Protein backbone atom coordinates (compact mmCIF):
# COMPACT_ATOMS: atom_id res chain seq x y z
CA MET A 1 36.12 -15.11 2.44
CA SER A 2 39.36 -15.29 0.47
CA PHE A 3 39.67 -15.06 -3.34
CA SER A 4 42.14 -16.97 -5.23
CA SER A 5 41.26 -14.96 -8.34
CA PRO A 6 42.22 -11.23 -8.79
CA ASP A 7 38.66 -10.58 -9.86
CA PRO A 8 36.36 -11.27 -6.73
CA PHE A 9 33.29 -11.80 -9.28
CA ASP A 10 34.62 -14.83 -10.54
CA GLU A 11 33.58 -16.54 -7.14
CA CYS A 12 30.12 -15.27 -7.80
CA PRO A 13 28.88 -16.22 -11.23
CA GLY A 14 25.92 -14.63 -12.46
CA TYR A 15 26.17 -11.56 -10.35
CA TYR A 16 28.28 -9.28 -12.35
CA LEU A 17 27.23 -6.42 -14.77
CA PRO A 18 29.48 -4.02 -16.62
CA ASP A 19 28.52 -1.26 -14.34
CA PHE A 20 30.01 -3.24 -11.35
CA ALA A 21 33.43 -2.76 -12.44
CA PRO A 22 34.52 -0.30 -9.63
CA PHE A 23 33.57 -3.09 -7.12
CA LYS A 24 36.34 -5.33 -8.25
CA LYS A 25 38.70 -3.68 -6.00
CA CYS A 26 36.68 -4.59 -3.05
CA LYS A 27 38.49 -7.88 -2.10
CA ASN A 28 38.54 -7.44 1.35
CA ILE A 29 34.91 -7.50 2.26
CA SER A 30 33.50 -10.36 3.90
CA HIS A 31 30.36 -12.24 2.51
CA PHE A 32 31.39 -10.27 -0.87
CA CYS A 33 28.94 -12.69 -3.01
CA ALA A 34 26.24 -11.91 -0.56
CA HIS A 35 26.73 -8.31 -1.47
CA ALA A 36 27.24 -8.69 -5.01
CA LYS A 37 23.93 -10.53 -5.12
CA ASP A 38 22.20 -7.64 -3.38
CA VAL A 39 23.68 -5.04 -5.68
CA TYR A 40 22.72 -7.23 -8.56
CA THR A 41 19.21 -7.60 -7.20
CA ILE A 42 19.04 -3.77 -6.96
CA GLU A 43 19.94 -3.33 -10.58
CA MET A 44 17.51 -5.71 -11.79
CA LEU A 45 14.79 -4.00 -9.71
CA LEU A 46 15.71 -0.63 -10.82
CA ARG A 47 15.54 -1.77 -14.28
CA TRP A 48 12.40 -3.79 -14.32
CA ALA A 49 10.19 -2.62 -11.58
CA ILE A 50 11.16 0.89 -11.36
CA PHE A 51 11.45 1.47 -15.21
CA VAL A 52 10.13 -1.08 -17.50
CA ILE A 53 6.77 -2.19 -15.77
CA PRO A 54 5.67 1.35 -14.62
CA CYS A 55 6.71 2.99 -17.93
CA CYS A 56 4.44 0.21 -19.93
CA LEU A 57 1.48 0.85 -17.46
CA CYS A 58 1.92 4.62 -17.71
CA PHE A 59 2.02 4.47 -21.49
CA PHE A 60 -1.22 2.73 -21.52
CA ALA A 61 -2.60 5.14 -18.93
CA LEU A 62 -1.30 7.98 -21.15
CA LEU A 63 -3.17 6.79 -24.27
CA LEU A 64 -6.36 6.47 -22.22
CA ASN A 65 -6.11 10.10 -20.86
CA ILE A 66 -5.42 11.17 -24.54
CA TYR A 67 -8.71 9.49 -25.50
CA ILE A 68 -10.41 11.13 -22.52
CA PHE A 69 -9.29 14.40 -23.77
CA TRP A 70 -10.38 13.54 -27.38
CA VAL A 71 -13.79 12.71 -26.08
CA LEU A 72 -14.30 15.23 -23.47
CA ILE A 73 -13.00 18.53 -25.06
CA PRO A 74 -15.35 18.63 -28.10
CA SER A 75 -18.26 17.48 -25.95
CA LEU A 76 -17.65 20.29 -23.45
CA ARG A 77 -18.48 22.92 -26.39
CA LYS A 78 -21.77 21.19 -27.03
CA MET A 79 -22.70 20.82 -23.29
CA THR A 80 -25.04 23.09 -21.27
CA ASP A 81 -23.66 24.89 -18.22
CA ARG A 82 -25.42 22.25 -15.96
CA ALA A 83 -23.54 19.44 -17.62
CA LYS A 84 -20.11 21.27 -17.65
CA LYS A 85 -20.11 21.73 -13.89
CA LYS A 86 -19.28 18.10 -13.70
CA TYR A 87 -16.76 17.54 -16.33
CA VAL A 88 -14.73 20.58 -15.53
CA PHE A 89 -13.55 18.62 -12.69
CA ILE A 90 -13.07 15.51 -14.63
CA LEU A 91 -10.79 17.56 -17.17
CA SER A 92 -8.78 18.53 -14.25
CA ARG A 93 -8.41 14.96 -13.03
CA ALA A 94 -7.42 14.04 -16.64
CA ILE A 95 -4.76 16.76 -16.54
CA SER A 96 -3.42 15.95 -13.13
CA SER A 97 -3.23 12.23 -14.06
CA THR A 98 -1.30 13.16 -17.26
CA MET A 99 1.20 15.06 -15.34
CA SER A 100 1.62 12.27 -12.87
CA THR A 101 2.16 9.81 -15.83
CA ILE A 102 4.91 12.09 -16.99
CA SER A 103 6.28 12.22 -13.42
CA ILE A 104 6.53 8.10 -13.68
CA PHE A 105 8.59 8.58 -16.89
CA LEU A 106 10.94 11.30 -15.39
CA LEU A 107 11.53 9.29 -12.20
CA PRO A 108 13.82 6.56 -13.88
CA THR A 109 15.59 9.33 -15.89
CA MET A 110 16.21 11.06 -12.77
CA ILE A 111 17.70 7.98 -11.03
CA PHE A 112 19.84 6.83 -13.74
CA LEU A 113 21.16 9.93 -15.19
CA THR A 114 21.49 12.16 -11.98
CA HIS A 115 22.86 9.60 -9.43
CA PHE A 116 20.31 11.12 -6.74
CA ASN A 117 21.44 14.52 -7.15
CA PHE A 118 19.47 16.54 -4.39
CA TRP A 119 18.14 19.48 -6.34
CA VAL A 120 16.91 17.45 -9.33
CA ILE A 121 15.09 15.18 -6.82
CA ALA A 122 13.52 18.15 -5.24
CA PHE A 123 12.47 19.56 -8.39
CA PHE A 124 10.97 16.22 -9.30
CA ILE A 125 9.12 15.89 -5.90
CA ILE A 126 7.76 19.44 -6.27
CA PHE A 127 6.47 18.61 -9.81
CA GLU A 128 5.06 15.22 -8.72
CA MET A 129 3.43 16.79 -5.79
CA LEU A 130 1.73 19.37 -7.83
CA SER A 131 0.25 16.70 -10.20
CA PHE A 132 -1.00 14.73 -7.03
CA LEU A 133 -2.40 17.61 -5.22
CA SER A 134 -4.14 19.06 -8.24
CA PHE A 135 -5.51 15.46 -8.73
CA LEU A 136 -6.80 15.47 -5.15
CA GLY A 137 -8.52 18.85 -5.87
CA GLY A 138 -10.14 17.15 -8.88
CA ILE A 139 -11.45 14.11 -6.85
CA ALA A 140 -12.72 16.52 -4.09
CA GLY A 141 -14.44 18.62 -6.67
CA THR A 142 -16.01 16.01 -8.20
CA THR A 143 -17.00 14.26 -5.02
CA LEU A 144 -18.69 17.45 -3.49
CA THR A 145 -20.47 18.25 -6.94
CA ILE A 146 -22.12 14.86 -6.68
CA TYR A 147 -23.07 15.38 -3.03
CA VAL A 148 -24.66 18.55 -3.82
CA ALA A 149 -26.43 17.40 -6.85
CA VAL A 150 -27.87 14.07 -5.04
CA VAL A 151 -28.55 15.64 -1.56
CA HIS A 152 -29.45 19.39 -2.52
CA PRO A 153 -30.60 19.30 -6.18
CA VAL A 154 -32.38 22.53 -5.87
CA TYR A 155 -29.26 24.33 -4.66
CA TYR A 156 -27.09 22.59 -7.23
CA GLN A 157 -29.60 23.81 -10.10
CA ARG A 158 -29.90 27.33 -8.84
CA GLU A 159 -26.77 28.38 -6.90
CA MET A 160 -24.07 26.03 -8.15
CA SER A 161 -23.25 28.05 -11.33
CA LEU A 162 -20.41 26.97 -13.83
CA ARG A 163 -18.56 29.78 -12.84
CA LYS A 164 -18.54 28.90 -9.07
CA CYS A 165 -17.35 25.58 -10.37
CA VAL A 166 -14.47 26.83 -12.32
CA THR A 167 -13.52 29.18 -9.32
CA ILE A 168 -13.36 26.40 -6.87
CA LEU A 169 -11.23 24.59 -9.46
CA LEU A 170 -8.77 27.27 -9.86
CA VAL A 171 -8.48 27.72 -5.90
CA PHE A 172 -7.62 23.70 -6.00
CA TRP A 173 -4.78 24.47 -8.42
CA ILE A 174 -3.69 27.30 -6.67
CA CYS A 175 -3.39 25.66 -3.28
CA ALA A 176 -1.90 22.67 -4.97
CA VAL A 177 1.06 24.90 -6.39
CA ILE A 178 1.54 26.59 -2.74
CA VAL A 179 1.54 23.30 -1.07
CA ALA A 180 3.56 21.59 -3.59
CA VAL A 181 6.16 24.45 -3.26
CA VAL A 182 6.31 24.06 0.51
CA VAL A 183 6.13 20.22 0.48
CA CYS A 184 3.35 19.92 2.93
CA ILE A 185 1.07 17.28 1.95
CA SER A 186 -0.74 16.10 5.28
CA ILE A 187 -3.43 18.76 5.19
CA ALA A 188 -4.50 17.99 1.91
CA PHE A 189 -4.50 14.64 2.36
CA ILE A 190 -6.67 14.71 5.57
CA LEU A 191 -9.05 17.18 3.99
CA CYS A 192 -9.55 15.22 0.80
CA LEU A 193 -10.00 11.91 2.79
CA GLY A 194 -12.47 13.74 5.01
CA THR A 195 -14.42 14.86 2.22
CA GLN A 196 -14.36 11.29 0.58
CA PHE A 197 -15.66 9.76 4.18
CA PHE A 198 -18.35 12.72 4.49
CA VAL A 199 -19.64 12.34 1.16
CA ILE A 200 -19.93 8.57 1.22
CA PHE A 201 -21.45 8.64 4.73
CA SER A 202 -23.91 11.50 3.71
CA LEU A 203 -25.22 9.55 0.62
CA TRP A 204 -25.71 6.44 2.65
CA ARG A 205 -27.94 8.43 5.07
CA HIS A 206 -29.86 10.08 2.00
CA GLU A 207 -30.42 6.59 0.71
CA ARG A 208 -31.82 5.40 3.98
CA LYS A 209 -34.16 8.51 3.99
CA SER A 210 -35.29 7.77 0.52
CA LYS A 211 -36.13 4.04 1.35
CA LYS A 212 -38.15 5.34 4.09
CA ARG A 213 -40.04 7.88 1.91
CA GLY A 214 -40.50 5.30 -0.76
CA ASP A 215 -39.20 7.25 -3.42
CA TYR A 216 -35.76 5.22 -3.41
CA SER A 217 -36.65 3.06 -6.56
CA SER A 218 -36.67 6.25 -8.70
CA HIS A 219 -33.12 7.15 -7.58
CA GLN A 220 -31.58 3.73 -7.34
CA LYS A 221 -29.86 3.66 -10.53
CA ALA A 222 -28.31 6.90 -10.27
CA MET A 223 -27.24 6.24 -6.74
CA THR A 224 -25.52 2.98 -8.06
CA GLY A 225 -23.61 4.78 -10.59
CA VAL A 226 -22.73 7.50 -8.02
CA LYS A 227 -21.21 4.83 -5.42
CA ARG A 228 -19.37 3.28 -8.20
CA LYS A 229 -17.75 6.46 -8.96
CA LEU A 230 -16.89 7.42 -5.37
CA PHE A 231 -15.45 3.95 -4.45
CA GLY A 232 -13.53 3.78 -7.71
CA GLY A 233 -12.15 7.20 -6.85
CA PHE A 234 -11.42 6.37 -3.37
CA PHE A 235 -9.36 3.17 -4.54
CA VAL A 236 -7.23 5.26 -6.75
CA PHE A 237 -6.80 7.89 -4.33
CA GLY A 238 -6.07 5.48 -1.51
CA THR A 239 -3.27 3.77 -3.70
CA MET A 240 -1.56 7.29 -4.67
CA ALA A 241 -2.05 8.67 -0.88
CA ILE A 242 0.12 5.74 0.29
CA PHE A 243 2.58 6.38 -2.44
CA GLU A 244 3.00 9.89 -1.81
CA ILE A 245 3.16 9.97 2.12
CA ALA A 246 5.54 6.98 2.46
CA SER A 247 7.76 8.08 -0.65
CA ALA A 248 8.16 11.53 0.65
CA ILE A 249 9.22 10.33 4.10
CA MET A 250 11.61 7.70 2.39
CA LEU A 251 13.02 10.09 -0.06
CA VAL A 252 13.95 12.79 2.61
CA ASN A 253 15.41 10.27 4.86
CA SER A 254 17.47 8.70 2.25
CA VAL A 255 18.79 11.83 0.81
CA GLY A 256 19.46 13.27 4.01
CA SER A 257 21.34 10.07 5.17
CA GLN A 258 22.95 9.23 2.16
CA ASP A 259 26.67 10.22 1.53
CA GLN A 260 27.02 10.89 -2.01
CA ASP A 261 30.86 11.01 -1.81
CA SER A 262 31.14 7.24 -0.49
CA ASP A 263 33.51 5.09 -2.66
CA ALA A 264 32.33 1.92 -4.37
CA CYS A 265 33.41 -0.42 -1.36
CA ASP A 266 31.20 1.36 1.17
CA MET A 267 28.38 1.30 -1.30
CA LEU A 268 28.81 -2.40 -1.67
CA GLU A 269 29.08 -3.06 2.12
CA SER A 270 25.68 -1.03 2.67
CA SER A 271 24.07 -3.06 -0.33
CA GLY A 272 21.54 -4.63 2.39
CA SER A 273 20.09 -1.28 3.57
CA ARG A 274 19.98 -0.07 -0.12
CA LEU A 275 18.06 -3.12 -0.99
CA GLN A 276 15.64 -2.58 1.45
CA PHE A 277 15.04 0.94 0.41
CA VAL A 278 14.64 0.04 -3.09
CA ILE A 279 12.08 -2.80 -2.40
CA SER A 280 10.13 -0.18 -0.53
CA CYS A 281 10.51 2.17 -3.63
CA VAL A 282 9.44 -0.65 -6.02
CA ILE A 283 6.21 -1.39 -3.83
CA LEU A 284 5.32 2.20 -3.71
CA THR A 285 5.86 3.00 -7.35
CA LEU A 286 3.97 -0.02 -8.49
CA LEU A 287 1.09 1.22 -6.30
CA TRP A 288 1.31 4.60 -7.68
CA THR A 289 1.39 3.36 -11.29
CA ILE A 290 -1.47 0.88 -10.80
CA GLY A 291 -3.55 3.93 -9.56
CA LEU A 292 -2.67 6.01 -12.42
CA PHE A 293 -3.56 3.02 -14.60
CA PHE A 294 -6.99 2.38 -13.33
CA ASP A 295 -8.06 6.13 -13.01
CA PRO A 296 -8.90 6.51 -16.52
CA ILE A 297 -10.33 3.18 -16.67
CA PHE A 298 -12.90 4.09 -13.75
CA THR A 299 -13.69 7.13 -15.69
CA LEU A 300 -14.41 5.42 -18.92
CA THR A 301 -16.32 2.70 -17.28
CA PHE A 302 -18.55 4.43 -14.97
CA ASP A 303 -19.22 7.61 -16.44
CA PRO A 304 -22.21 7.97 -18.81
CA LEU A 305 -20.58 10.20 -21.38
CA PHE A 306 -17.47 7.94 -21.75
CA SER A 307 -19.04 4.65 -21.61
CA GLU A 308 -21.58 5.14 -24.26
CA THR A 309 -18.83 6.88 -26.41
CA VAL A 310 -16.54 3.79 -25.78
CA THR A 311 -19.34 1.51 -26.83
CA ARG A 312 -20.04 3.35 -29.93
CA HIS A 313 -16.63 3.68 -31.17
CA TYR A 314 -16.15 -0.10 -30.13
CA SER A 315 -19.18 -0.88 -32.53
CA ILE A 316 -17.94 1.30 -35.22
CA MET A 317 -14.63 -0.48 -35.09
CA LYS A 318 -16.08 -3.80 -35.11
CA SER A 319 -18.56 -3.24 -38.15
CA ARG A 320 -15.27 -1.72 -40.06
CA ILE A 321 -13.28 -4.87 -39.21
CA SER A 322 -16.14 -7.04 -40.32
CA ARG A 323 -16.90 -5.19 -43.55
CA LYS A 324 -13.19 -5.26 -44.45
CA ARG A 325 -13.09 -9.04 -43.69
CA ARG A 326 -16.09 -9.69 -45.93
CA LYS A 327 -14.42 -7.72 -48.79
CA GLU A 328 -11.39 -9.71 -48.40
CA GLU A 329 -13.36 -12.87 -48.52
CA ASN A 330 -15.30 -11.75 -51.63
CA LEU A 331 -12.10 -10.73 -53.45
CA VAL A 332 -10.62 -14.33 -52.77
CA ILE A 333 -13.94 -15.92 -54.11
CA SER A 334 -13.94 -13.61 -57.05
CA ASP A 335 -10.20 -14.68 -57.86
CA SER A 336 -10.88 -18.34 -57.60
């Protein structure tokens, strides 16, 4: 393609941004407008699908996690040790989810301000993996607690003390730090996935045995809530795990193969492969963000402590709004 204008972007209306000024010197590239369109698409994806949409979802997730902290921390002080055994793991999950939300806010900052600096990205990966692995620990701890409480209730009451639960939680966090530093996620993923399948299968067997014994009806409501928690946690875990494994591979390959000293014209010519990489990042980032968004929703919906508190707060807020509205109506009537 030949350009009669000194500015090749004049032949490609609608695909120019101020940041594209260095590309104006690239006049001998074939299919310039196609490459310009790819670069423009990359810019829009980074702006909206990597920054705006994830940050909006994470902002609401952060508010929900703050609400969970607001409800849970005062409640923990009033709980018995038996109740605390479950909720210390939920508290750990909320902390890890908040850390993951912060990492989503940091991701676009790293991209736009550091231009894929290797050490900054490496630090981001370690921090983000720490939050993910500690989140896995919270899921695994909650899952095992449910399994022991349902299948082995006597052992749960006598042997599974609050101190043991806190010790297990600390071990999970220490392992998360170690694994995050050495960037080895596959073992943690397999162990947590295996734990999920083991508990789901064991509870299914326990349910069948209860039906044969004839005492299933007394446990039916509790089992329904347990299964909802497990499948909700499994959904969140699955979306986050897909993101973690794929993004780790992609980031390592991208940082290793990318020449940071390449000029603008080389970057423009390789716009097609860069666009494919960005699209993959968009899909994975949105999956991760959706997982972070739904995790506190599942906690607030399926856990009795939070669902009852949400219902009570909603009723209080509704009654206050109703009283305020009646007061305003009475003022209008009295003034007339």
